[in-house]
JSON list of C-alpha atoms in Angstrom, two decimals:
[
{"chain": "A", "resi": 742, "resn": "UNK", "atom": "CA", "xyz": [12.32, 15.60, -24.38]},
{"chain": "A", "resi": 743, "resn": "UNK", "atom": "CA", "xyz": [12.68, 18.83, -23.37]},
{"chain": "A", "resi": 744, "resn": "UNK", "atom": "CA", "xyz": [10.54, 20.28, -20.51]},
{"chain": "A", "resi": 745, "resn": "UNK", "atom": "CA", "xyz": [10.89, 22.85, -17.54]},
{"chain": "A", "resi": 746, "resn": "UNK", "atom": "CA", "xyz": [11.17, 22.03, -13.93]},
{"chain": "A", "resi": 747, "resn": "UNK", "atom": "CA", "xyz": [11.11, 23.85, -10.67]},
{"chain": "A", "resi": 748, "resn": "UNK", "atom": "CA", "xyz": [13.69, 21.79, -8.52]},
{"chain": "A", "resi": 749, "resn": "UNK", "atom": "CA", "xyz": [15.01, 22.61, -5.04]},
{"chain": "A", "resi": 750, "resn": "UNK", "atom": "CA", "xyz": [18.15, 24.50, -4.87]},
{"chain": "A", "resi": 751, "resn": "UNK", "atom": "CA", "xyz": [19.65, 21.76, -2.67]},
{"chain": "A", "resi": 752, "resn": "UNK", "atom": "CA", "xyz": [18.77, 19.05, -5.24]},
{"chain": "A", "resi": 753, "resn": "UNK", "atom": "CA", "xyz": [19.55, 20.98, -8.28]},
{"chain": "A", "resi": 754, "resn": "UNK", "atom": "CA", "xyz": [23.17, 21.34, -6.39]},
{"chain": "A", "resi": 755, "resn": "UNK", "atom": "CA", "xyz": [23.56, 17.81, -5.68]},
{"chain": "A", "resi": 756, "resn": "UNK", "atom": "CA", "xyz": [22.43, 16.54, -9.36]},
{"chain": "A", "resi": 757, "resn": "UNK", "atom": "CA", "xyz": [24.92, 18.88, -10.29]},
{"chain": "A", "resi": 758, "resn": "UNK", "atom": "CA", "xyz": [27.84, 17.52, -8.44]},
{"chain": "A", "resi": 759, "resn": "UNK", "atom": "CA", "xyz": [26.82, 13.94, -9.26]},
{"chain": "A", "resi": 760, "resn": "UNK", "atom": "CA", "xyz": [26.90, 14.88, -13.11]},
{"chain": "A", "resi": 761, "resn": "UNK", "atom": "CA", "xyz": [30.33, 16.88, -12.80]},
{"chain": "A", "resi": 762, "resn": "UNK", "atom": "CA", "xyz": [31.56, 13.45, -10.71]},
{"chain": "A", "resi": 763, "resn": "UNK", "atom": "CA", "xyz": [29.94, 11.37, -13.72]},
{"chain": "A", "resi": 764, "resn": "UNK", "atom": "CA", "xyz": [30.71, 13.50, -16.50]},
{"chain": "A", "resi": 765, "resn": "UNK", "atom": "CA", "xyz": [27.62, 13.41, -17.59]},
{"chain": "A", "resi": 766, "resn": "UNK", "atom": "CA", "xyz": [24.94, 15.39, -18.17]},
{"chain": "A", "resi": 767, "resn": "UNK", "atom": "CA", "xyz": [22.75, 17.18, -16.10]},
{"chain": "A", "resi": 768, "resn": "UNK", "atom": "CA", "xyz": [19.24, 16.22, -17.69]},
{"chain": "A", "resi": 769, "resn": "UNK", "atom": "CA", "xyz": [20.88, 12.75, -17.25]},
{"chain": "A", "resi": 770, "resn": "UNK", "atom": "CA", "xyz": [21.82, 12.55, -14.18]},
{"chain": "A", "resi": 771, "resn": "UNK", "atom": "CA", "xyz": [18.07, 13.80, -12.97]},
{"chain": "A", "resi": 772, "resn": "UNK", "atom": "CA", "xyz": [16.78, 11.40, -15.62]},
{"chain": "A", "resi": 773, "resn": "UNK", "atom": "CA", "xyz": [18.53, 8.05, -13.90]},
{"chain": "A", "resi": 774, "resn": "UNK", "atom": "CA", "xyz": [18.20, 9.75, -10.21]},
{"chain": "A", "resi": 775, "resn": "UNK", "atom": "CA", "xyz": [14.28, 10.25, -11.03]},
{"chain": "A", "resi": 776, "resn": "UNK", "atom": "CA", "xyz": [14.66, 6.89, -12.53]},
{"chain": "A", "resi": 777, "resn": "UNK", "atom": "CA", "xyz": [15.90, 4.86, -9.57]},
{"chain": "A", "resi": 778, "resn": "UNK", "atom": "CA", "xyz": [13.39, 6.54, -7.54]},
{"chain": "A", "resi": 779, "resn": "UNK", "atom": "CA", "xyz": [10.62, 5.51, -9.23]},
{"chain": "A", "resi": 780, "resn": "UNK", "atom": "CA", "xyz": [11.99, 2.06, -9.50]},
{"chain": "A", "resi": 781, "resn": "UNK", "atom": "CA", "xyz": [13.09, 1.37, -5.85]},
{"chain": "A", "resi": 782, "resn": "UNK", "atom": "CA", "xyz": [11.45, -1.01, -3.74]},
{"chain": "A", "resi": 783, "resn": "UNK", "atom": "CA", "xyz": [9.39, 1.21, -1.39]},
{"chain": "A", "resi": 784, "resn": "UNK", "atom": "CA", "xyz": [10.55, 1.40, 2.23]},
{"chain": "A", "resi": 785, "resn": "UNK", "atom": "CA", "xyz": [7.52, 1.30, 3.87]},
{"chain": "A", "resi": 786, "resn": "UNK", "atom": "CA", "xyz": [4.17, -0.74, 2.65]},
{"chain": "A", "resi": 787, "resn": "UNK", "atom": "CA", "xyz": [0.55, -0.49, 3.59]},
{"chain": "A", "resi": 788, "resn": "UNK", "atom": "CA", "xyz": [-0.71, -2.51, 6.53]},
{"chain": "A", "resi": 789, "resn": "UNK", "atom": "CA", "xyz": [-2.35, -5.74, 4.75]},
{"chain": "A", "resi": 790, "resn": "UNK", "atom": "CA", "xyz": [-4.71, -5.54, 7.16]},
{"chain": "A", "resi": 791, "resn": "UNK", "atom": "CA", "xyz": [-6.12, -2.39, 5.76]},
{"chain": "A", "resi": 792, "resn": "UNK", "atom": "CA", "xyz": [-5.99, -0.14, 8.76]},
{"chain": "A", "resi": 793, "resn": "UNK", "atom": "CA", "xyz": [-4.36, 2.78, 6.61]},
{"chain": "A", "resi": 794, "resn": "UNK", "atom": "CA", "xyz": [-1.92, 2.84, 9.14]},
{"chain": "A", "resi": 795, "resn": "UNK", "atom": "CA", "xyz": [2.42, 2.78, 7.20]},
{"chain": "A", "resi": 796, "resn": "UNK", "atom": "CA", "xyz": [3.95, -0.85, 8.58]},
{"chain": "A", "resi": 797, "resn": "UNK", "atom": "CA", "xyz": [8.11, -0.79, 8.71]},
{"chain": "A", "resi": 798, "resn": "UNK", "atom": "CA", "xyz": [10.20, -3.73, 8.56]},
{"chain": "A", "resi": 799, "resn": "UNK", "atom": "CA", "xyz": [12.29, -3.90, 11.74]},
{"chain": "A", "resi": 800, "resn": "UNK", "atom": "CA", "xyz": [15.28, -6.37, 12.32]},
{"chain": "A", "resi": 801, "resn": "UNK", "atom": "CA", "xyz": [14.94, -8.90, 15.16]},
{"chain": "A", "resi": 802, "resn": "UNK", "atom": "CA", "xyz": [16.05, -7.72, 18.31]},
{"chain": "A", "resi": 803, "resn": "UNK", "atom": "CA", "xyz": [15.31, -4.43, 17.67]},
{"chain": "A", "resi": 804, "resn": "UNK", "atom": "CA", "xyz": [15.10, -1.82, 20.31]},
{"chain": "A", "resi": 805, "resn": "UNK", "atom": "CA", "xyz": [11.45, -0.68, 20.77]},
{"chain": "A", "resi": 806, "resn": "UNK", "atom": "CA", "xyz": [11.32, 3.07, 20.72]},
{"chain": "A", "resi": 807, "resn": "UNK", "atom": "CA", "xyz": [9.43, 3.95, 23.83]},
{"chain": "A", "resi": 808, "resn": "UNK", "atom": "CA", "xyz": [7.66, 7.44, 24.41]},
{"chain": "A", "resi": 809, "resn": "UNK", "atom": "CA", "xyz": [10.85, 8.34, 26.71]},
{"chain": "A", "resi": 810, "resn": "UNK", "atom": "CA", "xyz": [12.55, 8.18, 23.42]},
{"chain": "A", "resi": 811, "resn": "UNK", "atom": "CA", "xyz": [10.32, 10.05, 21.37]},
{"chain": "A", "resi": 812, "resn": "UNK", "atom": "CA", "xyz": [10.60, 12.87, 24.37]},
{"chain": "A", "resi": 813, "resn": "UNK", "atom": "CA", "xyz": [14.25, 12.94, 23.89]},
{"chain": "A", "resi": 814, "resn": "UNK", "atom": "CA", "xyz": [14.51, 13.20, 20.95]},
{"chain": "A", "resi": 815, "resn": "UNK", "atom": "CA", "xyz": [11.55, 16.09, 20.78]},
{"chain": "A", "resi": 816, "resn": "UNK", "atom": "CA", "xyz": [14.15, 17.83, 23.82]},
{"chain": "A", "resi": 817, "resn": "UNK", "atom": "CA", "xyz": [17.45, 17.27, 21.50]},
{"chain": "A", "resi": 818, "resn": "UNK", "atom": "CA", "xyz": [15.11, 19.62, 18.95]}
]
Protein backbone atom coordinates (compact mmCIF):
# COMPACT_ATOMS: atom_id res chain seq x y z
CA UNK A 1 0.00 0.00 0.00
CA UNK A 2 1.26 3.06 -0.77
CA UNK A 3 1.10 5.98 1.74
CA UNK A 4 3.26 9.10 2.83
CA UNK A 5 5.24 9.43 5.95
CA UNK A 6 7.10 12.12 7.77
CA UNK A 7 10.11 10.12 9.33
CA UNK A 8 13.12 11.52 11.21
CA UNK A 9 16.13 12.20 9.22
CA UNK A 10 18.15 9.98 11.58
CA UNK A 11 15.73 7.06 11.09
CA UNK A 12 15.10 7.52 7.49
CA UNK A 13 19.18 7.24 7.35
CA UNK A 14 19.40 4.20 9.32
CA UNK A 15 16.39 2.28 7.42
CA UNK A 16 18.34 3.22 4.62
CA UNK A 17 21.58 1.63 5.50
CA UNK A 18 19.82 -1.46 6.85
CA UNK A 19 18.04 -1.89 3.33
CA UNK A 20 21.38 -1.16 1.29
CA UNK A 21 23.03 -3.94 3.98
CA UNK A 22 19.84 -6.22 3.16
CA UNK A 23 19.36 -5.48 -0.32
CA UNK A 24 16.17 -4.88 0.12
CA UNK A 25 13.86 -2.41 -0.12
CA UNK A 26 13.30 0.58 1.63
CA UNK A 27 9.38 0.38 2.22
CA UNK A 28 10.53 -3.10 3.45
CA UNK A 29 12.87 -2.60 5.59
CA UNK A 30 10.48 0.14 7.54
CA UNK A 31 7.70 -2.40 7.03
CA UNK A 32 9.61 -5.40 9.16
CA UNK A 33 11.45 -2.60 11.49
CA UNK A 34 7.77 -1.11 12.21
CA UNK A 35 6.87 -4.69 12.35
CA UNK A 36 9.17 -5.95 15.11
CA UNK A 37 8.30 -2.97 17.01
CA UNK A 38 4.95 -3.51 17.25
CA UNK A 39 5.50 -7.10 18.01
CA UNK A 40 8.21 -6.91 20.77
CA UNK A 41 7.57 -7.80 24.18
CA UNK A 42 7.33 -4.38 25.92
CA UNK A 43 10.19 -3.44 28.24
CA UNK A 44 8.44 -1.99 30.83
CA UNK A 45 4.70 -3.07 32.14
CA UNK A 46 2.14 -1.33 34.26
CA UNK A 47 2.30 -1.76 38.02
CA UNK A 48 -0.43 -4.65 38.70
CA UNK A 49 -1.18 -2.91 41.50
CA UNK A 50 -2.66 -0.09 39.57
CA UNK A 51 -0.72 2.82 40.90
CA UNK A 52 -0.04 4.17 37.23
CA UNK A 53 3.33 4.22 38.22
CA UNK A 54 6.02 2.10 34.92
CA UNK A 55 7.53 -1.19 37.00
CA UNK A 56 11.14 -2.48 35.37
CA UNK A 57 12.43 -5.83 35.70
CA UNK A 58 15.81 -5.66 37.46
CA UNK A 59 18.31 -8.67 37.79
CA UNK A 60 19.14 -9.88 41.32
CA UNK A 61 21.85 -8.20 42.85
CA UNK A 62 21.34 -5.24 41.18
CA UNK A 63 22.86 -2.00 42.22
CA UNK A 64 20.15 0.37 43.57
CA UNK A 65 20.52 3.72 41.93
CA UNK A 66 20.63 6.14 44.79
CA UNK A 67 19.89 10.00 44.42
CA UNK A 68 23.90 10.47 44.55
CA UNK A 69 23.64 8.71 41.31
CA UNK A 70 20.94 10.45 39.75
CA UNK A 71 23.10 13.82 40.78
CA UNK A 72 25.96 12.51 38.87
CA UNK A 73 24.71 11.71 36.30
CA UNK A 74 22.50 15.20 36.10
CA UNK A 75 26.50 16.85 36.69
CA UNK A 76 28.04 14.50 33.74
CA UNK A 77 25.06 16.55 31.61
Amino acid sequence: MRTTLTIDDDLIAAARSLAQAKSESLGKAISDLARRGLTATPRVRRNPHGSGFPVFSVPTGAHPITLEDVRRAEDEE
